[in-house]
PDB file of C-alpha atoms and ligand atoms in Angstrom:
ATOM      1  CA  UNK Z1288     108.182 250.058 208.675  1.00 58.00           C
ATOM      2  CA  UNK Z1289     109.901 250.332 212.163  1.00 62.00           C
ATOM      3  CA  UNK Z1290     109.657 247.099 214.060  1.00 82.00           C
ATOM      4  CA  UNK Z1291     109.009 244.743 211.422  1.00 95.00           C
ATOM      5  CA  UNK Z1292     110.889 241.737 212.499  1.00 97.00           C
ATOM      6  CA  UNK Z1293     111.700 241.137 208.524  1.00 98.00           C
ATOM      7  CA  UNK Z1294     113.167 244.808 207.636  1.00 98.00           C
ATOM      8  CA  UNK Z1295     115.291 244.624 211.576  1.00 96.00           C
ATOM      9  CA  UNK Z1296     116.356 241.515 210.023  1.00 97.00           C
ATOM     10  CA  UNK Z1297     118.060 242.898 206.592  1.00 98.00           C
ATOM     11  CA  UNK Z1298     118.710 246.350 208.547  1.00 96.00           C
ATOM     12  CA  UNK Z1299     122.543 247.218 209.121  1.00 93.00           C
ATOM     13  CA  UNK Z1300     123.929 250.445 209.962  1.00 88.00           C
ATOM     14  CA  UNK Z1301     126.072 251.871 207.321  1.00 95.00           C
ATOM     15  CA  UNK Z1302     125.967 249.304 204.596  1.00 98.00           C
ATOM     16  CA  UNK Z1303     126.115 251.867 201.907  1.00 98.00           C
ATOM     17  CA  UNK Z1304     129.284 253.549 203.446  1.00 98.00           C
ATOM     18  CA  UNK Z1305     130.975 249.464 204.146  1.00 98.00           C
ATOM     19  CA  UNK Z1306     130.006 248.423 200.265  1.00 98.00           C
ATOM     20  CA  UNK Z1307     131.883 252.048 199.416  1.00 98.00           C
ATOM     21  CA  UNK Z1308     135.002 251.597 201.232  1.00 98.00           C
ATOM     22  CA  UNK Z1309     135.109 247.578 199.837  1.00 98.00           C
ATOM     23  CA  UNK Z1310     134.775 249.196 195.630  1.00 98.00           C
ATOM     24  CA  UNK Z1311     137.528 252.173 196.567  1.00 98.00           C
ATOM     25  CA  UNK Z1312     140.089 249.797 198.426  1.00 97.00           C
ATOM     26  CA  UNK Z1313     139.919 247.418 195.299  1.00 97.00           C
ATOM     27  CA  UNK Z1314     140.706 250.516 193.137  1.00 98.00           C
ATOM     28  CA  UNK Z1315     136.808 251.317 191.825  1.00 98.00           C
ATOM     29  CA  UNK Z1316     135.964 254.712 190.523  1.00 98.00           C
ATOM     30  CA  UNK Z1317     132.751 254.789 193.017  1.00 98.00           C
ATOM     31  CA  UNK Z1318     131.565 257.945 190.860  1.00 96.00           C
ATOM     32  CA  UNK Z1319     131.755 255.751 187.826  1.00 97.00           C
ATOM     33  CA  UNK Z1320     130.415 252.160 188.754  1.00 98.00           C
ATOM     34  CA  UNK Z1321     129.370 249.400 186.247  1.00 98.00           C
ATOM     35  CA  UNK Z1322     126.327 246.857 187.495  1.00 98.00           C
ATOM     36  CA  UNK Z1323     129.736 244.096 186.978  1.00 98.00           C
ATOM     37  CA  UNK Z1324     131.770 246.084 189.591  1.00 98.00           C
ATOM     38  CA  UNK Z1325     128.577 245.728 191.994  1.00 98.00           C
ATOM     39  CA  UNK Z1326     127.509 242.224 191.386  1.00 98.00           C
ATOM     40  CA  UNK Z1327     129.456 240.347 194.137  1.00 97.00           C
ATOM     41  CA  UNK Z1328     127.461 242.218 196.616  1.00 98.00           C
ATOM     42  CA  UNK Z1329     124.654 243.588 194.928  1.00 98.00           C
ATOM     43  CA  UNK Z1330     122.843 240.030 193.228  1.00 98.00           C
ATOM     44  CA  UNK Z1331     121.604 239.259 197.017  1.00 97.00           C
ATOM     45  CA  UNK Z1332     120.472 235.209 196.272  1.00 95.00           C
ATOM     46  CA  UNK Z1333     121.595 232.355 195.502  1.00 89.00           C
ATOM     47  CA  UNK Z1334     124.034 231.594 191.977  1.00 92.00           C
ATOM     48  CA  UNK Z1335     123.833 234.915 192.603  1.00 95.00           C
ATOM     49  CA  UNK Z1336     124.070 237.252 188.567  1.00 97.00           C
ATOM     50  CA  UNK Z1337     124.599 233.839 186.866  1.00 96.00           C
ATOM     51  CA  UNK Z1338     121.255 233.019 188.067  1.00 96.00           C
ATOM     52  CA  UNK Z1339     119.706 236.265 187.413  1.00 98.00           C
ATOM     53  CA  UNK Z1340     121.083 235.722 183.933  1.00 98.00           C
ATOM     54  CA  UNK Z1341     119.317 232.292 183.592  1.00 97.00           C
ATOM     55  CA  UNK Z1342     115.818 233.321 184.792  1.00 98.00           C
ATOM     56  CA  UNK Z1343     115.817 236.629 181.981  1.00 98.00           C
ATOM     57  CA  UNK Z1344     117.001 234.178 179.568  1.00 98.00           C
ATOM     58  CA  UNK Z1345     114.053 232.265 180.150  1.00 98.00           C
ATOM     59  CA  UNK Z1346     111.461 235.381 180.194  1.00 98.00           C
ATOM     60  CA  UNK Z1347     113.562 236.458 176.978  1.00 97.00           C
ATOM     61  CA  UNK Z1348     113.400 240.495 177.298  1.00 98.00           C
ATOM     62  CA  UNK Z1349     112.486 242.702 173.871  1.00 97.00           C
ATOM     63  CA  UNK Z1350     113.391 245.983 175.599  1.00 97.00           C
ATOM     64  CA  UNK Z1351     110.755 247.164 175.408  1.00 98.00           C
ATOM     65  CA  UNK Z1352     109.306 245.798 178.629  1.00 98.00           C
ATOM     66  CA  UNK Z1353     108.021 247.800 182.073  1.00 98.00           C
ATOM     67  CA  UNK Z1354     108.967 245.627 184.622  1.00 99.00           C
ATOM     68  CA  UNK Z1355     108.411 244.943 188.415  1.00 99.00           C
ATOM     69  CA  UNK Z1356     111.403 243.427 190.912  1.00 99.00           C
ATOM     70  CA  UNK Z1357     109.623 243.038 193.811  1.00 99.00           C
ATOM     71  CA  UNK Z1358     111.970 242.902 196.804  1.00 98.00           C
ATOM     72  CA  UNK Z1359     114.483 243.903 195.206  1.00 98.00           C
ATOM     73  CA  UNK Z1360     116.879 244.339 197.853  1.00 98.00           C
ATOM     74  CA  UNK Z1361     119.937 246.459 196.930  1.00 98.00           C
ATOM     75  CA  UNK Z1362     119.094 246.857 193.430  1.00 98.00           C
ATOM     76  CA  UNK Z1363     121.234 244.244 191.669  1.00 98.00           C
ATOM     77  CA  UNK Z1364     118.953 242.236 189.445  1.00 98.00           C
ATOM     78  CA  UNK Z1365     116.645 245.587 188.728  1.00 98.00           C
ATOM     79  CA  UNK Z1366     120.188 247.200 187.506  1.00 98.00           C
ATOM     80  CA  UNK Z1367     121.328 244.068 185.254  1.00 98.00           C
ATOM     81  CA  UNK Z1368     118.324 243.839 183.919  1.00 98.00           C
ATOM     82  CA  UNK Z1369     118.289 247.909 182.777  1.00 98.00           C
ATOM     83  CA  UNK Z1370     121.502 247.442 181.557  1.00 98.00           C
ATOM     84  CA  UNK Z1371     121.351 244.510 179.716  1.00 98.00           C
ATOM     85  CA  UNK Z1372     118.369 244.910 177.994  1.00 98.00           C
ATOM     86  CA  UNK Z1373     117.446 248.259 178.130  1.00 98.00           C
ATOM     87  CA  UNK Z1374     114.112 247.904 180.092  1.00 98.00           C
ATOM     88  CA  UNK Z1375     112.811 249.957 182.419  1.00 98.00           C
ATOM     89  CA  UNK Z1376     112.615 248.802 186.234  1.00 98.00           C
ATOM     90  CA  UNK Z1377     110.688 249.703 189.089  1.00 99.00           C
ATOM     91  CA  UNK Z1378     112.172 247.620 192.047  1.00 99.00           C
ATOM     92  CA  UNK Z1379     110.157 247.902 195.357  1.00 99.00           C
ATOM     93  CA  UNK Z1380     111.372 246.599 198.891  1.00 98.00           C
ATOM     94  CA  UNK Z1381     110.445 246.188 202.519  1.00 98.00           C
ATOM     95  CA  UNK Z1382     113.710 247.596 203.705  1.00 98.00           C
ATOM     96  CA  UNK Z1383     114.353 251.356 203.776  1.00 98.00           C
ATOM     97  CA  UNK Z1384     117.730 251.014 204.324  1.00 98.00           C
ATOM     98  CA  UNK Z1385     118.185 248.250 201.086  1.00 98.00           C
ATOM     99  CA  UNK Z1386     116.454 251.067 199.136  1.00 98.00           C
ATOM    100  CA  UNK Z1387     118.415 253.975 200.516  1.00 98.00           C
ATOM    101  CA  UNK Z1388     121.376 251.875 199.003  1.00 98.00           C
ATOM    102  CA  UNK Z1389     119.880 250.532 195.346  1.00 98.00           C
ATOM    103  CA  UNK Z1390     118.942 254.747 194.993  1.00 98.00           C
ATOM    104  CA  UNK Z1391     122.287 255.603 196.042  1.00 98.00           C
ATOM    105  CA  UNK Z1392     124.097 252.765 193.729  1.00 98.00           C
ATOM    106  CA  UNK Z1393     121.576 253.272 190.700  1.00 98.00           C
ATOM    107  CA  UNK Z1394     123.165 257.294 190.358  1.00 98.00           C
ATOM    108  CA  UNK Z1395     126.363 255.912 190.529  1.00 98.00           C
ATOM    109  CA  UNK Z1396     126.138 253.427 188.123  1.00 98.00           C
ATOM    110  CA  UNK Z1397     124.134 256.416 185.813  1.00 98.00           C
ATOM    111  CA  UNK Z1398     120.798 254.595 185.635  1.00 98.00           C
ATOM    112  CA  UNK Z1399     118.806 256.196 187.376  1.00 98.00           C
ATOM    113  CA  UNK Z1400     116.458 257.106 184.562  1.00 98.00           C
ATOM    114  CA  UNK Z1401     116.378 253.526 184.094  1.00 98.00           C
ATOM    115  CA  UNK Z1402     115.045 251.793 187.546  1.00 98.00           C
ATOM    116  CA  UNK Z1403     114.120 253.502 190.440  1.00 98.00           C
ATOM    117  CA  UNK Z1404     113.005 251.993 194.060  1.00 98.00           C
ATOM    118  CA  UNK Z1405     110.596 252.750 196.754  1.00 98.00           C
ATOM    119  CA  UNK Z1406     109.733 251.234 200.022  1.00 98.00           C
ATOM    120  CA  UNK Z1407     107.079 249.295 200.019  1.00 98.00           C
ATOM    121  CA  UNK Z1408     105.204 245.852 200.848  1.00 98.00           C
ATOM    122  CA  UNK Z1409     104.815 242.873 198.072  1.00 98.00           C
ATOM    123  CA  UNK Z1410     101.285 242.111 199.729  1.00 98.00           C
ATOM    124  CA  UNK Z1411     100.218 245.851 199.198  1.00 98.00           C
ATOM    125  CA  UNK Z1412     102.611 246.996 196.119  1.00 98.00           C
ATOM    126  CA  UNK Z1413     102.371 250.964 195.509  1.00 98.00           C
ATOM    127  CA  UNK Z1414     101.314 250.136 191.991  1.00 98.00           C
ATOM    128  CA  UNK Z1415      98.308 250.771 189.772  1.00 98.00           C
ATOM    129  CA  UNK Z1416      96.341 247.641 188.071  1.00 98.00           C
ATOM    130  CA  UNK Z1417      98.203 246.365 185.057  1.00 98.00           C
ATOM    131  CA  UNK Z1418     101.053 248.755 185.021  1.00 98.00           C
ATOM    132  CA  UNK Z1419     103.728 246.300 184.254  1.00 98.00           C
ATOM    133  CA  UNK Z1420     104.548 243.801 181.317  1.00 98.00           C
ATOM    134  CA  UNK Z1421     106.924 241.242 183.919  1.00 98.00           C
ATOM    135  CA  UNK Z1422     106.512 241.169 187.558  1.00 99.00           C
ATOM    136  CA  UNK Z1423     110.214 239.618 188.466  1.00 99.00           C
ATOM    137  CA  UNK Z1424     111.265 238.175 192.529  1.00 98.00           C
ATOM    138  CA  UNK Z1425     114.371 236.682 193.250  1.00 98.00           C
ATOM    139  CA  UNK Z1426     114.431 234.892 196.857  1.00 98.00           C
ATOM    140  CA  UNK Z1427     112.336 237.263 198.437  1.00 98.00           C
ATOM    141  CA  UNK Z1428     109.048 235.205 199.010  1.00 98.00           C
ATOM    142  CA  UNK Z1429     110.732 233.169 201.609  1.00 98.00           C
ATOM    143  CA  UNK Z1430     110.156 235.857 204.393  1.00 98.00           C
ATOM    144  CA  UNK Z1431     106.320 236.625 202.880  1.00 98.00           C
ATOM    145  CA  UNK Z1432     103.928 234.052 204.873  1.00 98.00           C
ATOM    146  CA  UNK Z1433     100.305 235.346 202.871  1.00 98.00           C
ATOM    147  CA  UNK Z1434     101.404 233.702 199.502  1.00 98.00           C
ATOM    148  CA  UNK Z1435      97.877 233.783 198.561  1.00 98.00           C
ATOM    149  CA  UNK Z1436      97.424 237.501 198.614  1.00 98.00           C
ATOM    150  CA  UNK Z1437     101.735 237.836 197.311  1.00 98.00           C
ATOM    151  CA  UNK Z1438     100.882 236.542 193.804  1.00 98.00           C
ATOM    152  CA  UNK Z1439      97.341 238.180 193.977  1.00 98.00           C
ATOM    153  CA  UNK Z1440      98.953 241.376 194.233  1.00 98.00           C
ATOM    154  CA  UNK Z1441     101.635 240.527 191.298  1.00 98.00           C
ATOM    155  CA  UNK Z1442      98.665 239.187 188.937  1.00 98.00           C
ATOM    156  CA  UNK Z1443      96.724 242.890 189.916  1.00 98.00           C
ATOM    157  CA  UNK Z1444      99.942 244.852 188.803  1.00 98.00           C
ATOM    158  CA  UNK Z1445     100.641 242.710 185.756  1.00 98.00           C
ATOM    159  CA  UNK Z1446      99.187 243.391 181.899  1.00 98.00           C
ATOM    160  CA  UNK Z1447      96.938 240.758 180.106  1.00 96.00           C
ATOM    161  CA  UNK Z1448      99.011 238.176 178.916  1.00 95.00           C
ATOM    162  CA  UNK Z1449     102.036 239.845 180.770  1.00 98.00           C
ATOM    163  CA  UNK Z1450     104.487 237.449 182.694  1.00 98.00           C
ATOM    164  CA  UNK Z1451     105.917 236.599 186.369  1.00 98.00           C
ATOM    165  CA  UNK Z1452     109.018 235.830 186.392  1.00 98.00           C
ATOM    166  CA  UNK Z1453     110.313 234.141 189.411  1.00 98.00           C
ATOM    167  CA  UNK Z1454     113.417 232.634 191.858  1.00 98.00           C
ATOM    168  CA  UNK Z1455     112.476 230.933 195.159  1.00 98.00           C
ATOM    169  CA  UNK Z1456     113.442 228.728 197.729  1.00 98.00           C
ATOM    170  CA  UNK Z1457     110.978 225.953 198.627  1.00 98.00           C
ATOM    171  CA  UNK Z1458     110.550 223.645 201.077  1.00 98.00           C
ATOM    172  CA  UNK Z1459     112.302 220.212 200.399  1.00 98.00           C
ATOM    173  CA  UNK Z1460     111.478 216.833 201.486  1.00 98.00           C
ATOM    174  CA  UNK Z1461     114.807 216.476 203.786  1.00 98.00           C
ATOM    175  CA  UNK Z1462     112.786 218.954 206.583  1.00 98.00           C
ATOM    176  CA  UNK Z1463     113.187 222.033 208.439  1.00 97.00           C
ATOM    177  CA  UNK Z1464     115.847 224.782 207.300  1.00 98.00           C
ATOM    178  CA  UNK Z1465     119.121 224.755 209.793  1.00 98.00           C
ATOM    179  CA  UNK Z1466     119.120 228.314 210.817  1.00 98.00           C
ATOM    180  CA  UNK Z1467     120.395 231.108 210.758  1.00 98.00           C
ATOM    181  CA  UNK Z1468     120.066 231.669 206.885  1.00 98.00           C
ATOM    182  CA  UNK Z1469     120.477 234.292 205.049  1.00 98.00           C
ATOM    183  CA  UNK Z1470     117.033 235.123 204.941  1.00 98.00           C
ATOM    184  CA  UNK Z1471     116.057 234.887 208.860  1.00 98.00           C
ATOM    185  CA  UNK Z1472     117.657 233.866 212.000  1.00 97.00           C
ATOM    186  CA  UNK Z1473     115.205 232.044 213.820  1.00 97.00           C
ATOM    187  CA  UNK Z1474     112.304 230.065 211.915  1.00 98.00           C
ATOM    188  CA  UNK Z1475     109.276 233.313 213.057  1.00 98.00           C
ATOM    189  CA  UNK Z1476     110.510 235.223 210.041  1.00 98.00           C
ATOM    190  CA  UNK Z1477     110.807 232.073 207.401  1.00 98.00           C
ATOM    191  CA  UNK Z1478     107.699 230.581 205.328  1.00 98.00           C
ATOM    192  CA  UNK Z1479     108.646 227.764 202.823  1.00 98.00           C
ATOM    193  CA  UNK Z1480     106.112 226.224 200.608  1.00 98.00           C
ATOM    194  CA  UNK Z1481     107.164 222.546 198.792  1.00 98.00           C
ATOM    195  CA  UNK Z1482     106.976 223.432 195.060  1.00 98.00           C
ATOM    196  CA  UNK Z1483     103.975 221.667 194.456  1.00 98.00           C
ATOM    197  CA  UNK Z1484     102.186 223.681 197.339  1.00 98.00           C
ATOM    198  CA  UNK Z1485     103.511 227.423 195.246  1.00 98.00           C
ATOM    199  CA  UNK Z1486     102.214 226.323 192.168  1.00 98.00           C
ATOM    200  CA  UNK Z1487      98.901 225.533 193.203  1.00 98.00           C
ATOM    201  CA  UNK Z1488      98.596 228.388 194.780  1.00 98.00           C
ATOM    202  CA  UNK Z1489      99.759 230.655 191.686  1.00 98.00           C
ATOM    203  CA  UNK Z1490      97.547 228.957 189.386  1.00 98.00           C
ATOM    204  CA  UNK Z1491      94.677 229.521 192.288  1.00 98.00           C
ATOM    205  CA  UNK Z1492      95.799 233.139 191.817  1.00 98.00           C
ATOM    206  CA  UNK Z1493      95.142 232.929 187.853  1.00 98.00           C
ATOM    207  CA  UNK Z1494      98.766 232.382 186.403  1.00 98.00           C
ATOM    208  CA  UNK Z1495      99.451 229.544 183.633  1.00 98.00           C
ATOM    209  CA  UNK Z1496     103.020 227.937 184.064  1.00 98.00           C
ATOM    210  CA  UNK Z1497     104.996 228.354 180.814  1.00 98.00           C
ATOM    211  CA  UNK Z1498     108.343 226.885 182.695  1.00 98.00           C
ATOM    212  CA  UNK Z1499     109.272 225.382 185.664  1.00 98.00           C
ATOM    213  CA  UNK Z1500     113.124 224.472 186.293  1.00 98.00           C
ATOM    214  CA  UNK Z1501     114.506 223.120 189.638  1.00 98.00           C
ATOM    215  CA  UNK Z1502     117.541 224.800 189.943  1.00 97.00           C
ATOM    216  CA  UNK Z1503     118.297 222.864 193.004  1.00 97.00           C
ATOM    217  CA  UNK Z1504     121.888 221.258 191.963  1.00 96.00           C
ATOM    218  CA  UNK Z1505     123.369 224.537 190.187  1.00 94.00           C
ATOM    219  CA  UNK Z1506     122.385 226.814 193.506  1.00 94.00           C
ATOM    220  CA  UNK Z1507     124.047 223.921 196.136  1.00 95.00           C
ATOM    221  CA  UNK Z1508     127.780 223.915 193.337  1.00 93.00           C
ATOM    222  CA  UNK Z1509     127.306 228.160 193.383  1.00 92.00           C
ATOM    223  CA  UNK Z1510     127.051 227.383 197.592  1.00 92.00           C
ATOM    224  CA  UNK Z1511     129.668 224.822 198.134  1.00 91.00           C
ATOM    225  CA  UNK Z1512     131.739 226.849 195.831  1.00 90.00           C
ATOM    226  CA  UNK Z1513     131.932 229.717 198.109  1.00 88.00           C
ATOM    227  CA  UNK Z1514     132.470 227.857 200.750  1.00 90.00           C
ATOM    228  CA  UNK Z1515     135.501 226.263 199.515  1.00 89.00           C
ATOM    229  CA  UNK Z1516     137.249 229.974 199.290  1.00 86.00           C
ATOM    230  CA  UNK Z1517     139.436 230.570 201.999  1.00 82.00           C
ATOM    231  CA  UNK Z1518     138.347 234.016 203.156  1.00 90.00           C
ATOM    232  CA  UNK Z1519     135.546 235.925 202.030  1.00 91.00           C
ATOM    233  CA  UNK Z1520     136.555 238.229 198.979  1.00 94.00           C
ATOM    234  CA  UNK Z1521     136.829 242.333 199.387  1.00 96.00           C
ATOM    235  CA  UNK Z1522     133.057 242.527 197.861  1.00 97.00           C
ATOM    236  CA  UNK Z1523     130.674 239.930 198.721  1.00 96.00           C
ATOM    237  CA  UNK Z1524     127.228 239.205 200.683  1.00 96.00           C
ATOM    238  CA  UNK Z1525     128.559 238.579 204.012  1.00 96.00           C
ATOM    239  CA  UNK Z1526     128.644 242.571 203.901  1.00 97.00           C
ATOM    240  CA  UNK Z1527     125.211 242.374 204.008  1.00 97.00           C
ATOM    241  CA  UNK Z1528     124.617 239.556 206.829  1.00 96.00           C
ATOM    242  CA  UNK Z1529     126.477 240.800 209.812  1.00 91.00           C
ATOM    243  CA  UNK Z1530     128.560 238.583 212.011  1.00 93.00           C
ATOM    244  CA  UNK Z1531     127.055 235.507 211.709  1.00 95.00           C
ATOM    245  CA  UNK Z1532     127.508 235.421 208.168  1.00 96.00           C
ATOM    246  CA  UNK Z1533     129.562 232.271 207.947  1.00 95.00           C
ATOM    247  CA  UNK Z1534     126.993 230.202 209.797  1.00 97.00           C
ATOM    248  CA  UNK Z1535     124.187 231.438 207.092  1.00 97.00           C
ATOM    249  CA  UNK Z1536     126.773 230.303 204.241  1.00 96.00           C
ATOM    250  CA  UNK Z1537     127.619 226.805 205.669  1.00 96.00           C
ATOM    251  CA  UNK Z1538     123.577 225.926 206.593  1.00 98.00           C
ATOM    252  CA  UNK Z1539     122.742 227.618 202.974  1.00 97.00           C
ATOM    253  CA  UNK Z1540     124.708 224.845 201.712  1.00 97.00           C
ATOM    254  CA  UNK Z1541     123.752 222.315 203.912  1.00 97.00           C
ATOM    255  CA  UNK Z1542     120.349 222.519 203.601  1.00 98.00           C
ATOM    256  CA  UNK Z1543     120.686 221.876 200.051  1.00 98.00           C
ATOM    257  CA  UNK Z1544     122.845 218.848 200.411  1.00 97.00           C
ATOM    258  CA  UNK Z1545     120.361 217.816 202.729  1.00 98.00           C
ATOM    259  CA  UNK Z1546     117.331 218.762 200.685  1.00 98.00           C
ATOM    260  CA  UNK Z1547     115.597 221.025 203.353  1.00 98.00           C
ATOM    261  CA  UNK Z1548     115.305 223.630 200.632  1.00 98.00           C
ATOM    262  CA  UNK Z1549     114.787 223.650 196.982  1.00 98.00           C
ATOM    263  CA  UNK Z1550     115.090 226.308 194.302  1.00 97.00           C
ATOM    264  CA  UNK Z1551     113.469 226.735 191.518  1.00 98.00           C
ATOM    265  CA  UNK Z1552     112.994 229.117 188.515  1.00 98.00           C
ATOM    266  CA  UNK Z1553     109.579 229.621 187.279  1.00 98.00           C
ATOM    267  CA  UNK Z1554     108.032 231.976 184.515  1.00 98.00           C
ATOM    268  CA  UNK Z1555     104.188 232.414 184.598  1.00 98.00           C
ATOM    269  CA  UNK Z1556     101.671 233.953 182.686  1.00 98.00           C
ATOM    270  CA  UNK Z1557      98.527 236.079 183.640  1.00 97.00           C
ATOM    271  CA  UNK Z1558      95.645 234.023 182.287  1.00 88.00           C
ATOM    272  CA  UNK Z1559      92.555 235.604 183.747  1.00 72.00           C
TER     273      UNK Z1559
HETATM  274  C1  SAM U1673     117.474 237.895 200.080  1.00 79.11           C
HETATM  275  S1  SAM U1673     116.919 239.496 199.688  1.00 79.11           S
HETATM  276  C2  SAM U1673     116.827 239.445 197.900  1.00 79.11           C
HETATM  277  C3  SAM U1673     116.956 240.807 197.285  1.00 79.11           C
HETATM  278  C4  SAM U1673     116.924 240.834 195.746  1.00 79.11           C
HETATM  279  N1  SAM U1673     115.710 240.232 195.233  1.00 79.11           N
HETATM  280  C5  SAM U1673     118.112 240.154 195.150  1.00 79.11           C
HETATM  281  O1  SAM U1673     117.934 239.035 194.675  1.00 79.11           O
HETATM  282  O2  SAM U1673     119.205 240.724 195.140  1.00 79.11           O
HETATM  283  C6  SAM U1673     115.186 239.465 200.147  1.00 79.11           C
HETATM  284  C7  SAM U1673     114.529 240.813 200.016  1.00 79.11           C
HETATM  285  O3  SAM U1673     113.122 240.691 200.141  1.00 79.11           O
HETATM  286  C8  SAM U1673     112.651 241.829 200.823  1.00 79.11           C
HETATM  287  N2  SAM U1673     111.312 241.546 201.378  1.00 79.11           N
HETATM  288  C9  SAM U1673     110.975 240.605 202.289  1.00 79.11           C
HETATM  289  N3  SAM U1673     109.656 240.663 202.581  1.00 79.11           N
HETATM  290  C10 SAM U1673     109.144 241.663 201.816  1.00 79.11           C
HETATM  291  C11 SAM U1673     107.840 242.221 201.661  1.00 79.11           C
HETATM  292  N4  SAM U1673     106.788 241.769 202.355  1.00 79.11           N
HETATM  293  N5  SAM U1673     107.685 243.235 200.795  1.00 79.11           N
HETATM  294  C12 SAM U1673     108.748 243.740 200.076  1.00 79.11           C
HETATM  295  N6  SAM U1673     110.003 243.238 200.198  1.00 79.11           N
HETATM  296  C13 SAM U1673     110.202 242.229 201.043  1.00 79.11           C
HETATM  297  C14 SAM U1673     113.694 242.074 201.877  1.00 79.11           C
HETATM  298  O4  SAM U1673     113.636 243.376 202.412  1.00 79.11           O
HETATM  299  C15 SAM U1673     114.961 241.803 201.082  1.00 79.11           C
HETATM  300  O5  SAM U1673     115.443 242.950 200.454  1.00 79.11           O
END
């Protein structure tokens, strides 16, 4: 989707070829790759694959589920979660050049039988009516303004009874974000709803909240702990970001500390 301000923002030239070089100079087999050796770079939100751990714990995978990452960036969570459980994962994403790189990671990590990705939009997902038992988004809502027609769209793709399973930031009480952020570099591409304000509008949408966890104080100890480090590691996120990738770290953390944004962990279920 040329010249949507969102995708230019994630878009980087040769990100597949950087995240290569960074696995072969710390001695990876890039044929042979294990969704571990990727996680640094490929878990693209905050807490990062502790976090992704947390929120499946809560939705508590059989294995037997189909399930939905939407945004799904470079493939991380959609991987983990193939891996881990043995489900199989559909993630889709905005960025062509984030799903270029989750196709070209998912063969070398062999599970590609096992999740696949596609281009697409959240508010218009590529997906039949109930095709999927969990709809799962990790800090992707935050650029997605139409929140109303967002969780419409996961409640169309979703089973009866099936479940959303969800990471976002949120607006805090503390006011605006200090950009840039990870997400967007000027305010135009950013849309934060309080907490309160998200729920209402997913139960509006016909989801029933089976938990709700503000995961506020683990995300800002994940962020102040990276910025403690005194250079970035071989593999991390700021591969991602582009040069102004401290800035985004040290307002991430601030506007924790400083309660301009929130996160919280939530697991829904369709009711109607
Ligand atoms: C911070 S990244 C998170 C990626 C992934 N969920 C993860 O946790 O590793 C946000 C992602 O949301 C995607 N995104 C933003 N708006 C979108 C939309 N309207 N439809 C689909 N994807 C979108 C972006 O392209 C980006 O890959």
């Amino acid at each position: 989707m040329p010249g949507n301000p969102v995708e230019d923002h994630y878009t980087s030239s040769d990100l597949g070829a950087v995240i290569l070089a960074a696995l072969r100079g710390m001695g990876k087999d890039i044929d042979h790759l294990t969704p571990d050796d990727l996680a640094p770079v490929d878990e693209f939100h905050g807490g990062q694959r502790p976090a992704t751990a947390r929120l499946a714990e809560l939705v508590g995978f059989t294995g037997s589920e189909r399930v939905l990452d939407v945004g799904s960036g470079l493939g991380g969570p959609a991987r983990f979660l193939a891996w881990h459980y043995g489900v199989r994962v559909s993630g889709v994403d905005l960025t062509a050049g984030f799903v270029r790189v989750a196709q070209m990671l998912t063969r070398r990590t062999g599970l590609a039988e096992k999740a696949d990705f596609r281009q697409g939009n959240a508010l218009d997902l590529p997906f039949d009516d109930e095709s999927f038992d969990i709809v799962w988004s990790q800090n992707a809502a935050m650029n997605i303004a139409d929140r109303d027609r967002l969780y419409a769209e996961m409640h169309r793709v979703l089973k009866s009874g099936g479940r959303l399973a969800l990471q976002e930031v949120a607006a805090g009480p503390g006011g605006p974000p200090h950009f840039p952020v990870q997400w967007a570099r000027q305010p135009s591409i950013s849309f934060l709803f309080s907490p309160e304000a998200t729920r209402t509008k997913l139960e509006a949408a016909g989801f029933r909240v089976v938990v709700w966890q503000d995961t506020t104080p683990e995300a800002s100890a994940a962020a102040r702990a990276r910025n403690s480090a005194a250079s970035p590691p071989p593999l991390g996120t700021h591969l991602i970001l582009g040069a102004d990738w401290q800035a985004m770290f040290r307002n991430s953390a601030r506007n924790l500390e400083e309660g301009r944004t929130l996160l919280f962990n939530a697991v829904l279920e369709r009711s109607g």
